CSV table of C-alpha atoms and ligand atoms in Angstrom, one decimal:
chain,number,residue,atom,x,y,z
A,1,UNK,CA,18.3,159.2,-30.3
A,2,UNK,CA,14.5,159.1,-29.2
A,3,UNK,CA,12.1,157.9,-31.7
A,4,UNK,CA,9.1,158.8,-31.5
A,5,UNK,CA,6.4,156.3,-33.3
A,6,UNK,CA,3.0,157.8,-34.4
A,7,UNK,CA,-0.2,155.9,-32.6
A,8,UNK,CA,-3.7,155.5,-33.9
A,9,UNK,CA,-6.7,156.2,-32.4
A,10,UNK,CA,-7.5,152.9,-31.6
A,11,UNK,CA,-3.9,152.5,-30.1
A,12,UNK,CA,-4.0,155.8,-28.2
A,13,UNK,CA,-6.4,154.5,-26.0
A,14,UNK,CA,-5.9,151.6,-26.0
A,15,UNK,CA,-9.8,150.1,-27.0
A,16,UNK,CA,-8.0,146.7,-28.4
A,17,UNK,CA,-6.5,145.9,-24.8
A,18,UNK,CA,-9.4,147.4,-22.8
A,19,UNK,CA,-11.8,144.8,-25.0
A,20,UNK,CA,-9.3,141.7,-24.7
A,21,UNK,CA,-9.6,142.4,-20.4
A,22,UNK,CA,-13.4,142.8,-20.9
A,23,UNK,CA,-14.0,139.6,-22.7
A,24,UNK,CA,-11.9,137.7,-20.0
A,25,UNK,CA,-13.7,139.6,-17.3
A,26,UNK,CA,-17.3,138.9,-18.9
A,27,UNK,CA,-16.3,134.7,-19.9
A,28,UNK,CA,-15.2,134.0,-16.1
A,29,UNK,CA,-18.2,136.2,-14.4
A,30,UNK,CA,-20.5,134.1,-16.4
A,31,UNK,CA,-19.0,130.9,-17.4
A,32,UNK,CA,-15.7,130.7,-14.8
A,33,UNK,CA,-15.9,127.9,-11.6
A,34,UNK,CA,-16.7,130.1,-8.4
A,35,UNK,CA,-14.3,130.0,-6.0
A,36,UNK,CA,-15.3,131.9,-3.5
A,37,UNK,CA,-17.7,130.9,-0.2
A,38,UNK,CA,-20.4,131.9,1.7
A,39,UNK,CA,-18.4,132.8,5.0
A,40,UNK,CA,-19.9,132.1,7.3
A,41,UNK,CA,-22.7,129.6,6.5
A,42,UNK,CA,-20.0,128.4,4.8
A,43,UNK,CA,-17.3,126.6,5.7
A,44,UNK,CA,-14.0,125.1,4.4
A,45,UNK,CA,-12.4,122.2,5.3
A,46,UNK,CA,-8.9,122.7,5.9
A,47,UNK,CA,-6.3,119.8,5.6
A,48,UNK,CA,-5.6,118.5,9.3
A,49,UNK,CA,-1.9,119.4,8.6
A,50,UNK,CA,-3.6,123.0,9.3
A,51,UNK,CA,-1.8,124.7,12.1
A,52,UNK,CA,-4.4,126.9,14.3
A,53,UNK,CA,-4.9,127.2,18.1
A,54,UNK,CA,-3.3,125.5,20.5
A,55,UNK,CA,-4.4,123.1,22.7
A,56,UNK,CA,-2.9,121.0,25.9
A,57,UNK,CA,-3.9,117.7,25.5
A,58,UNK,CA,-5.2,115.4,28.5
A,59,UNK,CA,-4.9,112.2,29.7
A,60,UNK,CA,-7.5,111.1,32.6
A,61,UNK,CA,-8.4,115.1,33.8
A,62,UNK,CA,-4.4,115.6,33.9
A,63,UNK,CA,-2.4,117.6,31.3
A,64,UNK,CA,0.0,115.8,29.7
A,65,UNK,CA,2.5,118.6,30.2
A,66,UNK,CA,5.6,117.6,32.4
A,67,UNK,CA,6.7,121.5,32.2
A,68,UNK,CA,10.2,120.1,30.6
A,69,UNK,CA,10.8,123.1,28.9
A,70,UNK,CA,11.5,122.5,25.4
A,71,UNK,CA,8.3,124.2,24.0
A,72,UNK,CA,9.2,127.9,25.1
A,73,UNK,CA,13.1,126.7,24.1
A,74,UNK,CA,12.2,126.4,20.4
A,75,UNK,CA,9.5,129.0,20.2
A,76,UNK,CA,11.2,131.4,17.7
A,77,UNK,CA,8.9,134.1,18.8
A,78,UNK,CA,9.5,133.4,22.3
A,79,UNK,CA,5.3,133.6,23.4
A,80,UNK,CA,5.1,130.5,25.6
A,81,UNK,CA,5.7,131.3,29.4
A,82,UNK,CA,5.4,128.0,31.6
A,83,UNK,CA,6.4,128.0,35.2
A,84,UNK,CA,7.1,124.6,36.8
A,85,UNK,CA,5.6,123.4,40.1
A,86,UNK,CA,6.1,120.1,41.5
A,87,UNK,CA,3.4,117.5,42.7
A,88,UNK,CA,3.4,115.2,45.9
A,89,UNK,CA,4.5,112.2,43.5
A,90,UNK,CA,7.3,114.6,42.7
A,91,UNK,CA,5.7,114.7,38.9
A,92,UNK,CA,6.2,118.0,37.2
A,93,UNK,CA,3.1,120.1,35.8
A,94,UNK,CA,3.1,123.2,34.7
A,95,UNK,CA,1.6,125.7,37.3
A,96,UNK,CA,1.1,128.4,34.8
A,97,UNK,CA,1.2,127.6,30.6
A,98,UNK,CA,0.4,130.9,28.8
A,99,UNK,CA,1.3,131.3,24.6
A,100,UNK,CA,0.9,135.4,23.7
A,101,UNK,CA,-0.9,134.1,20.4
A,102,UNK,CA,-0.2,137.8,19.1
A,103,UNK,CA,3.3,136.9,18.3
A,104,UNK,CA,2.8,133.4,17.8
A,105,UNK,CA,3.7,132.3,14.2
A,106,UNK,CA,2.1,129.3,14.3
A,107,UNK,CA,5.2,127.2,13.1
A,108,UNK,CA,4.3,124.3,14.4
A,109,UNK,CA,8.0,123.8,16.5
A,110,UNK,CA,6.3,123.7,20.1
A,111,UNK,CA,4.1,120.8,18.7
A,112,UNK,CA,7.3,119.1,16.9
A,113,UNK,CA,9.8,119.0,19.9
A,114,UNK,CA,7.0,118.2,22.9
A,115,UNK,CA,8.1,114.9,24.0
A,116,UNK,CA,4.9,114.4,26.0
A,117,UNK,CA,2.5,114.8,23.1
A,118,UNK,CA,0.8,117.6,25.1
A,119,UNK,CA,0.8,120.3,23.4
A,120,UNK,CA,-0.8,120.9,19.8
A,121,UNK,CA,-2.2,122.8,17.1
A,122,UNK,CA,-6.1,122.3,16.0
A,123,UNK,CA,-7.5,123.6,12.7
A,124,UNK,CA,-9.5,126.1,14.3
A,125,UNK,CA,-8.3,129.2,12.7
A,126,UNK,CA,-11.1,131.8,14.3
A,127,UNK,CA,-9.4,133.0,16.7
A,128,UNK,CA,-9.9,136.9,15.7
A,129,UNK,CA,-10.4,139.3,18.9
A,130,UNK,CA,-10.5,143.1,19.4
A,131,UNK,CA,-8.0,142.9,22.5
A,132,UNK,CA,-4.5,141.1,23.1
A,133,UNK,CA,-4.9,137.5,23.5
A,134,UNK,CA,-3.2,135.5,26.3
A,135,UNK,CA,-3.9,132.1,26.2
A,136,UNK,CA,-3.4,130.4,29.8
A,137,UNK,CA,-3.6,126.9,30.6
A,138,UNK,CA,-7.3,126.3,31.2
A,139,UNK,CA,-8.2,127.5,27.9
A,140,UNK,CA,-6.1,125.4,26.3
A,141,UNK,CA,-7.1,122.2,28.3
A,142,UNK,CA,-10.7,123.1,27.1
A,143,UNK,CA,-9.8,124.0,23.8
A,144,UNK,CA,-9.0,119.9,23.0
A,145,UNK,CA,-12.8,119.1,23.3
A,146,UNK,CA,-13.1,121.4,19.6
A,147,UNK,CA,-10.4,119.4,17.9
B,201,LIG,S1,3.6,127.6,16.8
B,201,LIG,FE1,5.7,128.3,16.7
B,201,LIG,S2,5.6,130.5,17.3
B,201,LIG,FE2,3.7,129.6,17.9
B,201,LIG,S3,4.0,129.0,20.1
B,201,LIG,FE3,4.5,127.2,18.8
B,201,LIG,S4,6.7,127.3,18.5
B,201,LIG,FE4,6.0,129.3,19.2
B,202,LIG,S1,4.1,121.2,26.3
B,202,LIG,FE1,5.5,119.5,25.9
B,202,LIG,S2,7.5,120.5,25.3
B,202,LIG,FE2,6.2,122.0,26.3
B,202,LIG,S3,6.8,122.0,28.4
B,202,LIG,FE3,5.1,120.6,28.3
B,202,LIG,S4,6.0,118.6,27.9
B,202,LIG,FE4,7.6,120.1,27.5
């Protein structure tokens, strides 16, 4: 059977409740620890365990990339295409290195199974565009210089 209980004024709409959230409201606006920034004259600094773009890393003007293959094998969103060339020391480089960064997850696996060291994740996370971003190999050589 339903029970219906009879509610005050005060009760009806609720003024008790509505002050309680007000007084919490008004004691962190004025006394409360801000934590928000100034973006972008502001800036955080992220932990270096951040995972952002990617980058190829170098050694002496040469990529440290042997196009072995296991990046693009982990990759659970499949977004790194290499294609493997050859060079006269019968070394191999990868010709083309693109990572689709639009379906990239950033989980870190490419960096965690590269035997080579070569490729990695920076903390730069602004990386926002207006059109579908394609990273190829020359960007990513550069990008170790903002590390
Ligand atoms: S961070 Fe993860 S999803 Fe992104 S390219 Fe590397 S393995 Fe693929
Ligand atoms: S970046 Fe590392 S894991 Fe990926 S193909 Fe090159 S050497 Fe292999």
């Amino acid at each position: 059977m339903l029970v219906k209980h009879k509610r005050g004024l005060f009760q009806r709409f609720y003024v008790v409740e509505l002050l309680k959230g007000l007084t919490i409201t008004m004691k962190n606006m004025l006394f409360g620890k801000t934590v928000t920034i100034q973006y972008p004259e502001e800036r955080r600094n992220y932990s270096g365990r951040f995972r952002g773009m990617h980058y190829i890393k170098a050694t002496n003007g040469v990529e440290n990339c042997t196009a072995c293959m296991l990046c693009p094998t982990v990759c659970p969103a499949e977004c790194i295409h290499i294609e493997a060339g050859e060079r006269p020391d019968k070394e191999k480089y990868p010709v083309k290195f693109e990572i689709d960064v639009l379906r990239c997850c950033f989980c870190g696996m490419c960096e965690e199974a590269c035997p080579k060291d070569a490729i990695k994740l920076s903390t730069i996370y602004e990386m926002s565009t207006e059109h579908r971003e394609v990273y190829e190999k020359d960007y990513l050589l550069e990008q170790r210089g903002n590390k």
